[in-house]
Coordinates of C-alpha atoms in Angstrom, one line a residue:
Chain A
M1181 CA 98.1 77.9 152.8
R1182 CA 98.6 74.4 150.6
D1183 CA 94.9 73.4 151.3
A1184 CA 93.5 76.8 150.2
V1185 CA 96.0 76.4 147.0
G1186 CA 94.5 73.4 146.0
A1187 CA 90.7 74.6 146.4
V1188 CA 91.3 77.9 144.7
G1189 CA 93.1 76.0 141.9
R1190 CA 90.1 73.6 141.3
L1191 CA 87.6 76.4 141.7
V1192 CA 89.2 78.5 139.1
V1193 CA 89.6 75.5 136.7
A1194 CA 85.9 74.7 137.3
A1195 CA 84.8 78.2 136.8
V1196 CA 86.9 78.9 133.6
V1197 CA 86.0 75.6 132.0
C1198 CA 82.2 76.2 132.8
G1199 CA 82.2 79.7 131.8
F1200 CA 83.7 78.9 128.5
V1201 CA 81.2 76.1 128.0
V1202 CA 78.2 77.9 128.7
T1203 CA 79.2 81.4 126.9
A1204 CA 81.0 80.1 123.9
L1205 CA 80.4 76.1 123.1
L1206 CA 76.8 75.9 124.1
P1207 CA 75.4 79.0 121.8
A1208 CA 77.4 77.7 118.7
L1209 CA 76.1 74.2 119.1
D1210 CA 72.6 75.5 118.2
P1211 CA 71.6 73.3 115.0
A1212 CA 70.7 76.2 112.8
V1213 CA 74.3 77.6 113.7
R1214 CA 76.1 74.6 112.9
T1215 CA 74.3 73.5 109.6
A1216 CA 74.6 77.1 108.2
R1217 CA 76.9 77.4 105.3
A1218 CA 77.7 81.0 104.2
A1219 CA 78.4 81.9 100.5
P1220 CA 82.0 81.4 99.6
L1221 CA 84.4 84.4 99.0
S1222 CA 86.2 84.6 95.4
A1223 CA 89.8 84.2 96.0
Q1224 CA 90.3 88.1 95.1
A1225 CA 87.8 88.6 97.8
A1226 CA 89.6 86.3 100.2
R1227 CA 92.8 87.9 99.6
G1228 CA 91.1 91.1 100.4
R1229 CA 89.6 89.8 103.4
W1230 CA 93.2 89.4 104.8
V1231 CA 93.9 93.1 103.8
Y1232 CA 90.8 93.9 106.0
V1233 CA 92.3 91.9 109.1
R1234 CA 96.2 93.4 108.5
E1235 CA 95.0 96.8 108.3
G1236 CA 93.1 96.6 111.6
C1237 CA 89.9 97.8 109.6
V1238 CA 87.8 96.0 112.6
V1239 CA 89.3 98.6 115.1
C1240 CA 86.7 101.4 113.4
H1241 CA 84.0 99.4 111.6
T1242 CA 81.8 96.8 112.7
Q1243 CA 79.9 93.9 110.6
Q1244 CA 77.0 93.5 112.7
V1245 CA 73.5 95.4 112.2
R1246 CA 71.7 95.0 115.8
G1247 CA 68.1 94.2 115.8
V1248 CA 67.4 97.7 117.4
E1249 CA 68.8 99.6 114.7
A1250 CA 67.9 97.4 111.5
R1251 CA 65.2 99.8 110.5
F1252 CA 66.5 103.0 111.6
G1253 CA 69.9 102.8 111.4
V1254 CA 71.7 105.5 108.9
V1255 CA 74.7 105.7 106.9
R1256 CA 73.3 107.9 104.0
A1257 CA 69.5 107.3 103.7
P1258 CA 67.5 105.9 106.9
G1259 CA 67.4 102.4 107.1
D1260 CA 70.2 101.6 104.6
V1261 CA 72.0 99.5 106.9
G1262 CA 69.9 96.7 106.1
Q1263 CA 68.4 93.8 108.2
A1264 CA 69.4 92.7 111.6
S1265 CA 72.4 90.2 111.5
T1266 CA 72.2 86.5 112.7
A1267 CA 74.6 84.0 114.2
E1268 CA 74.1 81.5 111.0
Q1269 CA 75.5 84.6 108.4
Y1270 CA 79.1 84.3 110.3
S1271 CA 79.3 80.8 109.7
G1272 CA 82.9 79.3 108.6
Q1273 CA 84.3 83.0 109.2
D1274 CA 87.9 82.8 110.5
P1275 CA 88.7 85.1 112.3
V1276 CA 85.0 86.8 112.7
L1277 CA 84.9 90.7 112.3
L1278 CA 82.1 91.7 114.1
G1279 CA 84.0 94.6 115.9
R1280 CA 83.6 96.3 119.1
L1281 CA 83.7 100.1 118.3
R1282 CA 81.8 102.5 115.1
L1283 CA 84.2 105.2 114.3
G1284 CA 83.4 104.2 110.6
P1285 CA 80.0 103.0 109.4
D1286 CA 78.9 99.6 110.0
L1287 CA 80.1 97.5 106.7
S1288 CA 77.8 94.2 107.0
R1289 CA 76.0 95.3 103.6
V1290 CA 78.2 98.1 102.3
G1291 CA 78.6 96.1 98.8
A1292 CA 75.0 96.9 98.3
R1293 CA 74.9 100.6 98.8
T1294 CA 78.3 101.6 97.4
S1295 CA 80.1 101.1 94.2
G1296 CA 83.7 99.8 93.7
Q1297 CA 84.4 103.3 92.6
E1298 CA 83.5 105.1 95.6
L1299 CA 85.1 102.6 97.8
R1300 CA 88.3 103.0 95.8
T1301 CA 88.0 106.7 96.2
A1302 CA 87.3 106.9 99.9
L1303 CA 90.2 104.4 100.4
L1304 CA 92.5 106.6 98.6
S1305 CA 91.5 109.9 99.8
G1306 CA 90.7 109.2 103.2
T1307 CA 87.0 110.8 103.2
G1308 CA 84.6 111.1 106.1
G1309 CA 87.1 111.0 108.8
M1310 CA 88.9 107.8 107.6
P1311 CA 92.5 108.1 107.2
S1312 CA 93.6 107.4 103.5
Y1313 CA 95.4 104.0 102.5
R1314 CA 97.6 105.3 99.6
Y1315 CA 100.3 103.0 100.5
L1316 CA 98.3 100.0 99.6
S1317 CA 99.8 98.3 96.2
D1318 CA 96.9 98.5 93.3
A1319 CA 96.7 94.8 93.7
E1320 CA 96.0 95.0 97.6
L1321 CA 93.7 97.8 97.0
A1322 CA 91.7 96.0 94.3
D1323 CA 91.6 92.8 96.3
L1324 CA 90.0 95.0 99.6
V1325 CA 87.4 96.8 97.2
A1326 CA 86.4 93.6 96.1
Y1327 CA 86.1 92.0 99.3
L1328 CA 84.1 95.3 100.5
L1329 CA 81.7 94.8 97.3
A1330 CA 81.1 90.8 98.4
L1331 CA 79.6 92.2 102.0
R1332 CA 76.0 92.0 101.1
Chain B
M1279 CA 125.6 86.1 130.5
L1280 CA 123.3 82.9 131.3
A1281 CA 124.2 83.2 134.7
W1282 CA 123.1 86.7 135.1
M1283 CA 119.9 86.1 133.2
F1284 CA 118.7 83.4 135.3
T1285 CA 120.5 84.3 138.6
D1286 CA 118.8 82.9 141.7
E1287 CA 119.5 86.7 143.7
R1288 CA 116.6 87.2 145.8
W1289 CA 113.8 89.4 144.2
S1290 CA 115.9 89.6 141.1
S1291 CA 112.8 88.5 139.0
V1292 CA 110.8 91.0 140.8
R1293 CA 112.8 94.0 140.0
R1294 CA 113.2 92.8 136.5
F1295 CA 109.3 92.5 136.2
L1296 CA 108.8 96.0 137.4
Y1297 CA 111.5 97.6 135.3
A1298 CA 109.8 95.8 132.2
G1299 CA 106.6 96.8 133.1
A1300 CA 107.8 100.6 133.6
L1301 CA 109.7 100.5 130.1
W1302 CA 107.2 98.9 128.5
G1303 CA 104.2 101.1 129.9
I1304 CA 106.2 104.1 128.2
L1305 CA 106.1 102.4 124.7
A1306 CA 102.2 101.2 125.4
L1307 CA 101.0 104.4 126.1
A1308 CA 103.1 106.3 123.7
Y1309 CA 100.8 104.1 121.1
E1310 CA 97.8 105.0 123.0
A1311 CA 98.3 108.6 122.4
L1312 CA 99.1 108.2 119.1
A1313 CA 95.8 106.3 118.2
A1314 CA 93.9 108.7 120.3
A1315 CA 95.8 111.5 117.9
Q1316 CA 94.4 109.6 115.1
R1317 CA 91.1 109.5 116.2
A1318 CA 90.9 113.0 116.4
W1319 CA 92.9 113.8 113.5
P1320 CA 92.4 110.8 110.9
Q1321 CA 95.3 111.8 108.8
V1322 CA 98.1 111.5 111.4
L1323 CA 101.0 109.3 110.2
A1324 CA 98.3 107.7 107.7
D1325 CA 100.8 107.0 105.0
V1326 CA 103.3 105.1 107.0
P1327 CA 101.8 101.4 107.2
W1328 CA 103.5 100.4 110.1
V1329 CA 101.6 103.3 112.2
S1330 CA 98.5 103.4 110.4
H1331 CA 95.6 103.7 112.8
G1332 CA 94.3 100.0 112.9
R1333 CA 97.8 98.6 113.5
V1334 CA 98.7 101.1 116.2
V1335 CA 95.6 100.5 118.0
A1336 CA 96.2 96.6 117.6
T1337 CA 99.9 97.0 118.4
G1338 CA 99.2 99.5 121.4
Q1339 CA 96.5 97.2 122.9
D1340 CA 98.8 94.4 122.8
L1341 CA 101.6 96.3 124.5
W1342 CA 99.3 97.5 127.0
V1343 CA 97.8 94.3 128.5
F1344 CA 100.5 92.3 128.1
G1345 CA 103.6 94.7 128.4
F1346 CA 102.8 97.1 130.7
L1347 CA 100.0 96.1 133.0
S1348 CA 100.9 92.2 133.0
H1349 CA 104.7 92.8 133.9
L1350 CA 104.0 95.4 136.7
L1351 CA 101.1 93.2 138.4
V1352 CA 103.4 89.9 137.8
G1353 CA 106.3 91.9 139.6
A1354 CA 104.4 93.1 142.4
A1355 CA 102.3 89.7 142.9
L1356 CA 105.5 88.0 142.9
R1357 CA 106.8 90.0 145.7
V1358 CA 104.0 89.4 147.9
V1359 CA 103.9 85.7 146.9
G1360 CA 107.6 85.4 148.2
Q1361 CA 106.9 86.9 151.6
G1362 CA 104.6 84.4 153.0
D1363 CA 107.3 82.2 154.5
R1364 CA 109.9 85.0 154.2
E1365 CA 112.3 82.6 152.3
G1366 CA 111.6 84.5 148.8
L1367 CA 110.4 82.8 145.5
W1368 CA 110.6 79.0 145.4
S1369 CA 112.8 79.5 142.2
E1370 CA 113.9 82.5 141.2
P1371 CA 115.7 81.2 137.9
L1372 CA 112.6 80.1 136.8
A1373 CA 110.6 83.2 137.6
N1374 CA 113.6 84.8 135.7
L1375 CA 113.0 82.4 132.4
S1376 CA 109.4 83.3 132.6
L1377 CA 110.3 87.3 132.4
W1378 CA 112.7 86.5 129.2
L1379 CA 110.2 84.1 127.5
W1380 CA 107.5 87.3 128.1
T1381 CA 110.2 89.6 126.8
V1382 CA 110.8 88.0 123.6
A1383 CA 107.1 87.6 123.2
Q1384 CA 106.3 91.0 123.7
V1385 CA 109.2 92.0 121.1
L1386 CA 107.8 89.6 118.4
S1387 CA 104.2 90.7 119.0
W1388 CA 105.5 94.6 118.6
W1389 CA 107.0 93.7 115.2
W1390 CA 104.9 91.1 114.0
I1391 CA 101.6 93.1 114.7
S1392 CA 103.2 96.5 113.3
T1393 CA 104.2 94.8 110.2
G1394 CA 100.8 93.5 109.7
W1395 CA 101.0 90.0 110.8
T1396 CA 98.0 89.5 113.3
R1397 CA 95.4 87.1 114.1
G1398 CA 92.7 90.1 114.0
R1399 CA 91.1 89.7 117.3
P1400 CA 90.7 92.8 119.4
L1401 CA 93.0 91.9 122.3
G1402 CA 94.0 88.9 120.7
E1403 CA 96.2 90.0 117.8
A1404 CA 99.2 88.2 118.7
P1405 CA 100.3 85.3 116.4
W1406 CA 100.6 81.8 117.6
P1407 CA 104.5 82.0 118.1
V1408 CA 104.0 84.7 120.7
D1409 CA 100.9 83.2 122.3
L1410 CA 103.0 79.7 122.9
L1411 CA 105.8 81.9 124.6
R1412 CA 103.3 83.8 126.5
L1413 CA 101.6 80.5 127.7
A1414 CA 104.9 78.9 128.7
G1415 CA 106.0 81.8 130.8
A1416 CA 102.3 81.8 132.5
L1417 CA 102.6 78.1 133.2
L1418 CA 106.2 78.7 134.7
L1419 CA 105.0 81.5 136.6
L1420 CA 101.9 79.2 137.8
W1421 CA 104.5 76.4 138.9
V1422 CA 106.6 79.0 140.8
V1423 CA 103.9 80.7 142.6
R1424 CA 102.1 77.4 143.4
N1425 CA 105.3 75.9 145.1
T1426 CA 106.1 79.1 147.0
L1427 CA 102.6 79.4 148.3
V1428 CA 102.4 75.7 149.9
R1429 CA 105.4 76.4 151.6
S1430 CA 103.4 79.2 153.7
P1431 CA 101.7 78.5 156.8
R1432 CA 98.8 80.9 156.8
R1433 CA 95.6 80.9 154.7
D1434 CA 95.3 84.7 153.3
P1435 CA 92.5 85.4 151.1
A1436 CA 94.9 88.1 149.3
L1437 CA 97.4 85.7 148.5
A1438 CA 94.5 83.5 147.1
L1439 CA 93.2 86.0 144.8
V1440 CA 97.0 86.3 143.3
F1441 CA 97.1 82.5 143.0
A1442 CA 93.5 82.7 141.2
G1443 CA 94.9 85.2 138.8
F1444 CA 98.2 83.0 137.7
T1445 CA 95.7 80.0 137.4
G1446 CA 93.3 81.9 135.4
L1447 CA 95.6 83.3 132.5
P1448 CA 97.1 80.1 131.0
L1449 CA 93.4 78.8 131.0
V1450 CA 92.4 81.9 129.5
L1451 CA 94.9 81.7 126.8
V1452 CA 94.3 78.2 126.0
L1453 CA 90.5 78.5 125.7
G1454 CA 89.9 81.9 124.6
K1455 CA 92.8 81.8 121.8
G1456 CA 92.4 78.1 121.1
L1457 CA 95.8 77.3 121.7
F1458 CA 95.5 73.5 122.3
W1459 CA 95.5 73.5 118.3
P1460 CA 97.9 76.8 118.1
F1461 CA 98.7 76.4 114.4
D1462 CA 95.4 76.9 113.1
N1463 CA 92.2 78.5 114.6
P1464 CA 90.2 75.9 115.7
Y1465 CA 87.3 78.4 116.3
H1466 CA 85.1 79.7 113.2
G1467 CA 81.9 81.6 113.0
I1468 CA 80.0 82.7 116.1
L1469 CA 82.2 80.4 118.0
D1470 CA 85.0 82.5 117.2
A1471 CA 83.0 85.8 118.2
L1472 CA 82.1 84.6 121.7
S1473 CA 85.5 83.0 122.6
Q1474 CA 86.9 86.5 121.4
A1475 CA 84.8 88.2 124.1
F1476 CA 85.9 85.4 126.4
L1477 CA 89.2 86.1 126.0
R1478 CA 89.0 89.8 126.4
A1479 CA 86.8 89.5 129.7
G1480 CA 89.1 86.4 130.9
L1481 CA 92.2 89.0 130.4
V1482 CA 90.5 91.3 132.9
W1483 CA 88.2 89.6 135.2
L1484 CA 90.4 86.5 135.5
W1485 CA 93.8 87.8 135.4
G1486 CA 94.3 91.7 135.9
V1487 CA 91.5 92.3 138.5
P1488 CA 92.3 89.1 140.9
L1489 CA 96.1 90.0 140.7
A1490 CA 95.6 93.8 141.6
G1491 CA 93.1 93.0 144.4
G1492 CA 95.4 90.3 146.0
V1493 CA 98.5 92.5 145.8
C1494 CA 96.9 95.7 146.8
L1495 CA 95.1 94.1 150.0
Y1496 CA 98.2 92.1 151.0
V1497 CA 100.8 95.4 150.8
L1498 CA 98.2 97.6 152.4
S1499 CA 97.5 95.1 155.5
A1500 CA 101.1 94.6 155.7
L1501 CA 101.8 98.3 155.9
T1502 CA 99.0 98.9 158.4
G1503 CA 98.8 95.8 160.2
R1504 CA 95.3 95.4 159.9
R1505 CA 93.4 93.1 157.4
G1506 CA 90.7 94.8 155.2
L1507 CA 88.6 91.5 154.6
S1508 CA 87.9 88.7 157.0
E1509 CA 88.8 85.4 155.6
G1510 CA 85.1 84.3 154.6
V1511 CA 84.5 87.6 152.9
G1512 CA 87.7 87.5 151.0
F1513 CA 87.1 84.0 149.5
A1514 CA 83.5 84.9 148.8
A1515 CA 85.0 88.0 146.7
L1516 CA 87.3 85.6 144.7
F1517 CA 84.4 83.2 144.2
G1518 CA 82.3 85.8 142.6
L1519 CA 85.3 87.6 140.5
V1520 CA 86.0 83.7 139.1
S1521 CA 82.6 83.0 138.9
F1522 CA 81.1 86.0 137.1
G1523 CA 84.3 87.1 135.3
A1524 CA 84.0 83.7 133.5
L1525 CA 80.4 84.4 132.3
A1526 CA 80.8 88.2 131.3
G1527 CA 82.2 87.9 127.7
P1528 CA 78.9 87.9 126.1
A1529 CA 77.6 91.0 127.8
E1530 CA 79.2 92.9 124.7
F1531 CA 76.7 91.3 122.4
V1532 CA 73.6 92.7 124.1
W1533 CA 71.2 93.4 120.9
G1534 CA 73.6 91.4 118.9
P1535 CA 73.6 88.1 116.6
V1536 CA 74.2 85.7 119.3
P1537 CA 71.2 84.0 121.1
F1538 CA 69.3 86.1 123.6
W1539 CA 69.8 83.5 126.4
V1540 CA 73.5 84.0 126.4
Q1541 CA 73.2 87.8 125.9
T1542 CA 71.2 87.3 129.3
V1543 CA 73.8 85.4 131.1
G1544 CA 76.7 87.8 130.1
A1545 CA 74.6 91.0 131.1
V1546 CA 73.8 89.4 134.8
A1547 CA 77.5 88.3 134.9
Q1548 CA 78.6 91.6 134.5
G1549 CA 76.3 93.6 136.8
L1550 CA 77.2 90.9 139.5
L1551 CA 80.7 91.8 139.1
V1552 CA 80.2 94.9 140.8
L1553 CA 79.7 93.0 144.0
P1554 CA 83.2 91.3 144.3
V1555 CA 85.2 94.5 143.0
A1556 CA 83.1 96.7 145.5
T1557 CA 84.1 94.1 148.1
L1558 CA 87.6 94.6 147.3
L1559 CA 87.6 98.5 147.3
V1560 CA 86.0 98.3 150.9
G1561 CA 88.8 95.8 151.9
A1562 CA 91.3 98.2 150.9
A1563 CA 89.6 101.0 152.7
R1564 CA 89.2 99.1 155.9
S1565 CA 92.9 98.3 155.6
L1566 CA 93.7 101.9 156.4
E1567 CA 91.3 102.3 159.2
G1568 CA 93.2 104.1 161.9
H1569 CA 95.9 104.8 159.6
W1570 CA 94.3 107.5 157.1
Q1571 CA 97.1 109.8 158.0
S1572 CA 99.3 107.4 155.8
L1573 CA 97.1 108.7 152.8
G1574 CA 99.0 111.9 153.0
D1575 CA 102.3 110.4 153.5
H1576 CA 102.7 108.3 150.5
P1577 CA 101.2 109.0 146.9
G1578 CA 101.3 104.9 146.7
V1579 CA 98.3 104.6 148.9
V1580 CA 96.2 107.3 147.2
F1581 CA 97.2 105.8 144.0
V1582 CA 95.7 102.4 144.9
L1583 CA 92.5 103.9 146.2
A1584 CA 92.2 105.9 143.1
G1585 CA 92.5 103.0 140.9
W1586 CA 90.2 100.8 142.7
L1587 CA 87.4 103.9 142.7
A1588 CA 88.0 104.0 138.9
L1589 CA 87.5 100.4 138.8
T1590 CA 84.5 100.5 140.6
S1591 CA 83.1 103.2 138.6
G1592 CA 84.2 101.6 135.3
V1593 CA 82.7 98.0 136.0
S1594 CA 79.4 99.9 137.2
L1595 CA 79.1 101.8 133.9
S1596 CA 79.8 98.7 131.9
A1597 CA 76.8 96.7 133.9
L1598 CA 74.8 99.8 133.1
A1599 CA 75.5 99.6 129.5
S1600 CA 74.6 96.0 129.4
L1601 CA 71.2 96.9 130.4
V1602 CA 68.6 96.1 127.6
G1603 CA 67.8 99.9 127.6
P1604 CA 71.0 101.7 127.7
S1605 CA 72.7 99.2 125.5
R1606 CA 70.4 100.4 122.7
V1607 CA 72.2 103.5 123.0
V1608 CA 75.9 103.3 124.0
H1609 CA 77.0 99.7 122.4
L1610 CA 79.6 100.1 119.9
S1611 CA 80.0 103.6 120.5
L1612 CA 82.9 105.4 122.2
W1613 CA 81.3 105.1 125.5
G1614 CA 83.1 101.3 125.7
E1615 CA 86.3 103.1 125.3
G1616 CA 85.3 105.4 128.4
V1617 CA 84.9 102.1 130.3
R1618 CA 87.9 100.8 129.1
V1619 CA 90.0 103.8 130.4
L1620 CA 88.4 103.4 133.8
V1621 CA 88.7 99.5 134.4
L1622 CA 92.1 98.9 132.6
G1623 CA 93.4 102.4 133.8
G1624 CA 92.2 101.6 137.3
C1625 CA 93.8 98.4 137.4
A1626 CA 97.1 100.2 136.1
A1627 CA 96.7 102.5 138.7
V1628 CA 96.4 99.7 141.3
A1629 CA 99.5 98.0 140.1
V1630 CA 101.6 101.3 139.7
G1631 CA 100.7 102.3 143.5
C1632 CA 101.6 98.7 144.8
A1633 CA 105.0 99.5 143.0
Y1634 CA 105.6 102.8 144.3
L1635 CA 104.7 101.2 148.0
L1636 CA 107.2 98.1 147.2
T1637 CA 110.0 100.0 146.3
P1638 CA 112.1 99.8 149.5
H1639 CA 110.9 96.1 149.8
V1640 CA 112.0 95.1 146.3
L1641 CA 115.0 97.5 145.6
G1642 CA 116.1 97.9 149.2
R1643 CA 115.9 101.6 148.8
S1644 CA 113.4 104.4 149.6
L1645 CA 111.6 105.9 146.7
A1646 CA 113.9 108.7 145.4
S1647 CA 111.2 111.3 144.9
R1648 CA 107.8 111.2 146.5
A1649 CA 107.4 114.7 145.0
L1650 CA 107.7 113.2 141.4
A1651 CA 105.2 110.3 142.6
W1652 CA 102.6 112.9 143.6
R1653 CA 103.2 114.6 140.3
H1654 CA 102.6 111.3 138.7
L1655 CA 99.4 110.8 140.9
W1656 CA 98.0 114.4 139.6
L1657 CA 98.7 113.8 136.2
V1658 CA 96.8 110.2 135.9
V1659 CA 93.9 112.0 137.8
V1660 CA 93.6 115.0 135.7
A1661 CA 93.7 112.4 132.6
W1662 CA 90.7 110.4 134.0
A1663 CA 88.8 113.6 134.7
L1664 CA 89.3 114.5 131.1
S1665 CA 89.3 111.6 129.3
A1666 CA 86.6 109.3 130.8
P1667 CA 83.8 112.0 130.8
A1668 CA 84.7 113.1 126.9
L1669 CA 84.6 109.4 126.0
L1670 CA 81.4 108.5 127.5
L1671 CA 79.9 111.9 126.4
A1672 CA 81.1 111.1 123.0
G1673 CA 79.6 107.8 123.2
L1674 CA 76.4 108.9 124.3
S1675 CA 76.2 111.6 121.4
Q1676 CA 77.0 109.1 118.8
G1677 CA 74.4 106.8 119.8
A1678 CA 71.9 109.3 120.4
A1679 CA 72.6 110.5 116.9
W1680 CA 72.4 106.9 115.3
A1681 CA 69.1 106.4 117.4
T1682 CA 67.3 109.1 115.7
G1683 CA 67.7 107.5 112.2
T1684 CA 67.9 111.1 110.5
V1685 CA 71.7 111.9 111.1
P1686 CA 74.1 110.6 108.7
F1687 CA 76.9 108.6 110.1
A1688 CA 79.8 111.1 109.1
H1689 CA 77.9 113.7 110.9
A1690 CA 77.7 112.1 114.0
V1691 CA 81.5 111.2 114.0
Q1692 CA 82.3 115.0 113.4
A1693 CA 80.4 116.1 116.0
S1694 CA 82.5 113.8 118.4
R1695 CA 85.8 115.5 117.3
P1696 CA 86.5 118.1 119.9
L1697 CA 85.8 115.3 123.0
L1698 CA 88.4 113.1 121.0
A1699 CA 90.9 115.8 120.9
V1700 CA 90.2 116.2 124.6
A1701 CA 90.8 112.3 125.1
W1702 CA 94.0 112.8 123.2
A1703 CA 95.1 115.5 125.7
A1704 CA 94.3 113.0 128.3
A1705 CA 96.6 110.3 126.8
L1706 CA 99.5 112.6 126.3
L1707 CA 99.4 113.4 130.2
V1708 CA 99.2 109.8 131.1
W1709 CA 102.2 108.9 129.0
V1710 CA 104.1 111.8 130.5
G1711 CA 102.9 110.4 133.8
Q1712 CA 104.4 107.1 132.9
A1713 CA 107.8 108.6 131.8
V1714 CA 108.0 110.4 135.3
F1715 CA 107.3 106.7 137.1
A1716 CA 110.1 105.0 135.1
W1717 CA 112.6 107.9 135.8
N1718 CA 111.6 107.7 139.5
L1719 CA 112.2 103.9 139.6
F1720 CA 115.7 104.6 137.8
L1721 CA 116.4 107.2 140.2
T1722 CA 115.6 105.0 143.4
S1723 CA 117.9 102.2 142.1
D1724 CA 120.6 104.5 141.2
S1725 CA 120.6 106.8 144.2
G1726 CA 117.7 106.1 146.7
E1727 CA 118.4 106.1 150.3
P1728 CA 119.2 102.2 151.6
V1729 CA 116.8 100.8 153.9
P1730 CA 117.8 98.7 156.7
A1731 CA 117.5 95.0 155.8
A1732 CA 114.6 94.2 158.5
E1733 CA 112.7 97.0 157.2
Q1734 CA 112.6 95.5 153.7
E1735 CA 110.6 92.6 154.8
L1736 CA 106.4 92.7 154.5
L1737 CA 105.3 91.4 157.7
P1738 CA 102.1 89.3 157.3
V1739 CA 99.1 90.1 159.4
A1740 CA 97.2 87.3 161.6
G1741 CA 93.9 88.5 161.9
S1742 CA 91.2 91.0 160.7

């Protein structure tokens, strides 16, 4: 088995490293992606982003509008999810919050279609199938709303 | 105390990994059931921060993959690796050390994610101290397995699959989570999104499935005396699994914000993964040729086959969803959850089946109650029959509603609530089954019928 162990070990290392280079590094080397600079968040919105991460909002909400739904996607009115997302829009984000499942609407441009008061009410009362977040402090709630309003 | 923790008693680490897997499984599946309840009824425990839905899902996924599945698979894998030359593992104390490192990591991870310290990456939520503990444990296991296998005189594709899994995990952790720079995330922007996808695909295709495949092929062939796959086909399946698995991550971004060529690479690799998985299923079935009566004899065999069937259907549905047409509808919908139930659930069923089959070879006692094991099996099968169709259907209805462009989002979610309630009932059944499994293991270690020493060995199989 000694020769097989060596060969399998080399195969796995080569496959994993090649897989990572091809599927993660190379796409990120695109000049448009590398040179893009997203508008920085305010200090309050940046704090709100960490509330978003901490509470696991990414479990139910995406922040990616796919090309196929850009025109007809709907949260309230047809087409209100906006244009298709591009790789450059995520420049500098850590972590990226694309999401994998939509039990709640896509939030890529939630700040452009919803007011701060509406967001605050939704977070406190848990409307539309979302749990309420009454346990957040006033400051945390304000930070989170500021972050959501910055998503445009 | 230290002597007990790091004992060199034969198979002590195997026993502990299996027990740990069974116990973490009870917790992981309780979280899964709670998350399913919160999907169907969003206000369940919504006012308690550490069990709010986002944290429950994150904690539950971490417990599921690293606590439940990984511990069970490692326990079974160490047992078959150590059988190669009949001398046991190269170092039981080091294998035990890795168990304790992983146990500390799992407790910390459970605590920290529940209290809100997370890296915010689905299936990669754990903070960096947990990652480093897990990486240290994974490297120790790799070292133990490597040094055990090089003593073995025979080349066996099943053991090679197991070794591939142990080699894959540390690499996936280091590259997928950026552990070469652990204190601060080295990835930003779209590179972070793609490395997250690499991590998720890697944990399944470079860790869980190779281990499950290797253990199941070895155990079935040792029990029936017939090897299901020839050496060439076995190594070809290994090559396919590792190569396509490493490229499959971007399949989750079809129509998404990454270059089209990388979406294509991911979708093609995801489709090709059907080949090695189906090959392993055929290998498991061929091991049983002439021994089909053993299906009725032992629930462990049925568990293993049912797990492979679920895994094969899951990877096929996943490949279907990566195609350009179907992905318009089902991507980002509950369809993905249905596929996850089949793929990860299938992997876990293979691990549980192997644990049942290995009981006399690990604990030195016959399984205390086959009747309980059969009940566990039926609970899981009924749960799959309920949850997978419910979630797949919910995903289809969600996607169809979005595609019309006229149905408001909230209405589409509301329409899937009855199906989500069905999925919750299924999650509850799986949790009950897991409790039955853990109880059966406890009964076996406490009062199972002792097995003669000669029958505790797993005999290697010479040819196909």
